[in-house]
PDB file of C-alpha atoms in Angstrom:
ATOM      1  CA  UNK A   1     198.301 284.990  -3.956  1.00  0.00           C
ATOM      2  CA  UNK A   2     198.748 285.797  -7.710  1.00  0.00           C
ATOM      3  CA  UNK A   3     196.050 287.179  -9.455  1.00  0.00           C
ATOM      4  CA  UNK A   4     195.054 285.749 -12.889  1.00  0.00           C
ATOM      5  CA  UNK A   5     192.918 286.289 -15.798  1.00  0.00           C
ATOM      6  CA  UNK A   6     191.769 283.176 -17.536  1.00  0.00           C
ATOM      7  CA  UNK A   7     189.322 282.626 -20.072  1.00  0.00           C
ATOM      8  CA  UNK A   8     187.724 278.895 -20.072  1.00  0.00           C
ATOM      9  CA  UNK A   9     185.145 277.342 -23.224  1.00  0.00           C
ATOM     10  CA  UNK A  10     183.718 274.282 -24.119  1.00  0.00           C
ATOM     11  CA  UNK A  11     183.807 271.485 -21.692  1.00  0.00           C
ATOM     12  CA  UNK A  12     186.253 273.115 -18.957  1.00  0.00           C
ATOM     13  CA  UNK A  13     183.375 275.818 -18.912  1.00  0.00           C
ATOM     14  CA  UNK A  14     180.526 273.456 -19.026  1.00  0.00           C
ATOM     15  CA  UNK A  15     182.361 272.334 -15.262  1.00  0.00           C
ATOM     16  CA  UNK A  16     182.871 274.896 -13.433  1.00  0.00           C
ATOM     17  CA  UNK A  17     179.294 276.283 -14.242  1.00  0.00           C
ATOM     18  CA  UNK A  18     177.621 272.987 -13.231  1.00  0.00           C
ATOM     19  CA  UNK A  19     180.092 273.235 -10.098  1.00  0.00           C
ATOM     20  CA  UNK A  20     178.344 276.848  -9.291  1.00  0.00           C
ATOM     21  CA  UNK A  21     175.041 275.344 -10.073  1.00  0.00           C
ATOM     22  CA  UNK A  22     175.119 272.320  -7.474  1.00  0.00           C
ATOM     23  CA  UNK A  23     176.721 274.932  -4.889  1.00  0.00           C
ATOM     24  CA  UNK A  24     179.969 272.612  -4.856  1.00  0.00           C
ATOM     25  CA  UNK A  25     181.371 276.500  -5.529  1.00  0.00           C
ATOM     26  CA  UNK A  26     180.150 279.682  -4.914  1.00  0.00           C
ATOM     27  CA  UNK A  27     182.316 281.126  -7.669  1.00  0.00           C
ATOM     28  CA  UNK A  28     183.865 280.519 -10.810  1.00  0.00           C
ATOM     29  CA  UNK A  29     187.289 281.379  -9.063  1.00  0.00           C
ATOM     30  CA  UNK A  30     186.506 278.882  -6.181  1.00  0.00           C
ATOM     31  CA  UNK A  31     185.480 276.591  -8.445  1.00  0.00           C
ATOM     32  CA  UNK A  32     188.931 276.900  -9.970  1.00  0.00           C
ATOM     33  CA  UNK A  33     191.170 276.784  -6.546  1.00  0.00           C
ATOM     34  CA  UNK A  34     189.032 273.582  -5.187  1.00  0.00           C
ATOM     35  CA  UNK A  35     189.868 271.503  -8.797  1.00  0.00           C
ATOM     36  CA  UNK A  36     193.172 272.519  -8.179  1.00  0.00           C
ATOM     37  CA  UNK A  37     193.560 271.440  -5.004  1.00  0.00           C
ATOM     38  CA  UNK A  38     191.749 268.491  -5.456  1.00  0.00           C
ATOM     39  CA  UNK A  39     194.532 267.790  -8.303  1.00  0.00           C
ATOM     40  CA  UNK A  40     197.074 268.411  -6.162  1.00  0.00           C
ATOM     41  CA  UNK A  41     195.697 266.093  -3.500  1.00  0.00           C
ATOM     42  CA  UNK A  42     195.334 263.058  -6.177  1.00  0.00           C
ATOM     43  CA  UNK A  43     198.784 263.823  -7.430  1.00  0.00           C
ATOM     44  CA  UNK A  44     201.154 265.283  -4.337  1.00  0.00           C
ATOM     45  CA  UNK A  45     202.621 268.274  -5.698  1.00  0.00           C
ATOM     46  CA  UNK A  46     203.113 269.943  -2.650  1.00  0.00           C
ATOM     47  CA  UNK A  47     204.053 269.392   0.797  1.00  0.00           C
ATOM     48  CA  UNK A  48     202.118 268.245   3.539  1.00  0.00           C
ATOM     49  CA  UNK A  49     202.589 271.531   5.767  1.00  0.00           C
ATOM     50  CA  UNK A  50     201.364 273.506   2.773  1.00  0.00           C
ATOM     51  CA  UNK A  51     198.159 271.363   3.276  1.00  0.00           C
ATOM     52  CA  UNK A  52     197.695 271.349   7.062  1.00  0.00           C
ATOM     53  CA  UNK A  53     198.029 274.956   6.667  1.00  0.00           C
ATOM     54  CA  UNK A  54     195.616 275.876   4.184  1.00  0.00           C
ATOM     55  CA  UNK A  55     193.152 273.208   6.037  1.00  0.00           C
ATOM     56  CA  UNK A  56     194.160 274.977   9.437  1.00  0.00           C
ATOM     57  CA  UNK A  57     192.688 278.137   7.764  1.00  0.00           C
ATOM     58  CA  UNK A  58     189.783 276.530   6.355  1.00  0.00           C
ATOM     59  CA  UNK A  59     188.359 274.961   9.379  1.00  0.00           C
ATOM     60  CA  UNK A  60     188.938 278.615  11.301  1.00  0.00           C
ATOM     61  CA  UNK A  61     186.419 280.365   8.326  1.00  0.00           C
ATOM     62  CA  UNK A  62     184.080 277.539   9.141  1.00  0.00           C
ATOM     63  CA  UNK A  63     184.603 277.826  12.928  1.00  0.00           C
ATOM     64  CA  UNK A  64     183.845 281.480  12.903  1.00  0.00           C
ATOM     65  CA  UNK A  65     180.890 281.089   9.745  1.00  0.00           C
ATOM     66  CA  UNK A  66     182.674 283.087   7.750  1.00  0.00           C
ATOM     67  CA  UNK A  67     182.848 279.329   4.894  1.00  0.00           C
ATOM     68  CA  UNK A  68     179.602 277.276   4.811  1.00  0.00           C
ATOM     69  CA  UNK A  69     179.344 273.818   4.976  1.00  0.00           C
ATOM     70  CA  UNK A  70     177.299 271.598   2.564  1.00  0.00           C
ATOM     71  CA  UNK A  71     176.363 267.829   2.562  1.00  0.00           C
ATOM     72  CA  UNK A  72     176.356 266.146  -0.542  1.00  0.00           C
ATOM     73  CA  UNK A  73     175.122 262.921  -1.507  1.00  0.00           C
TER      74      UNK A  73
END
């Protein structure tokens, strides 16, 4: 994965604080990767087999607790 360094203000910054607040996120940076994926969902920029894998991954951290789960309303 490529590391960045980006610097966000105003409203873009307002977000992805209010997405750490309301524990959508637990970071800034995850805050980042899940509105890009969720862009990338909406819009189907990349393959399916890109998805299943990174979902394949993601249910594996949950199985093993090493990603928590949260219910929102």
């Amino acid at each position: 994965m490529a590391n960045i360094n980006i610097e966000v203000k105003g409203y873009v910054e307002k977000v992805i604080n209010r997405m750490v607040e309301e524990n959508y996120a637990k970071t800034k940076t995850e805050a980042v990767r899940l509105a890009l994926f969720e862009f990338d969902q909406m819009h189907g920029l990349t393959d399916d087999d890109l998805y299943a894998v990174a979902a394949g991954k993601m249910l594996n951290d949950i199985s093993k607790g090493k990603e928590k789960v949260h219910k929102f309303r």
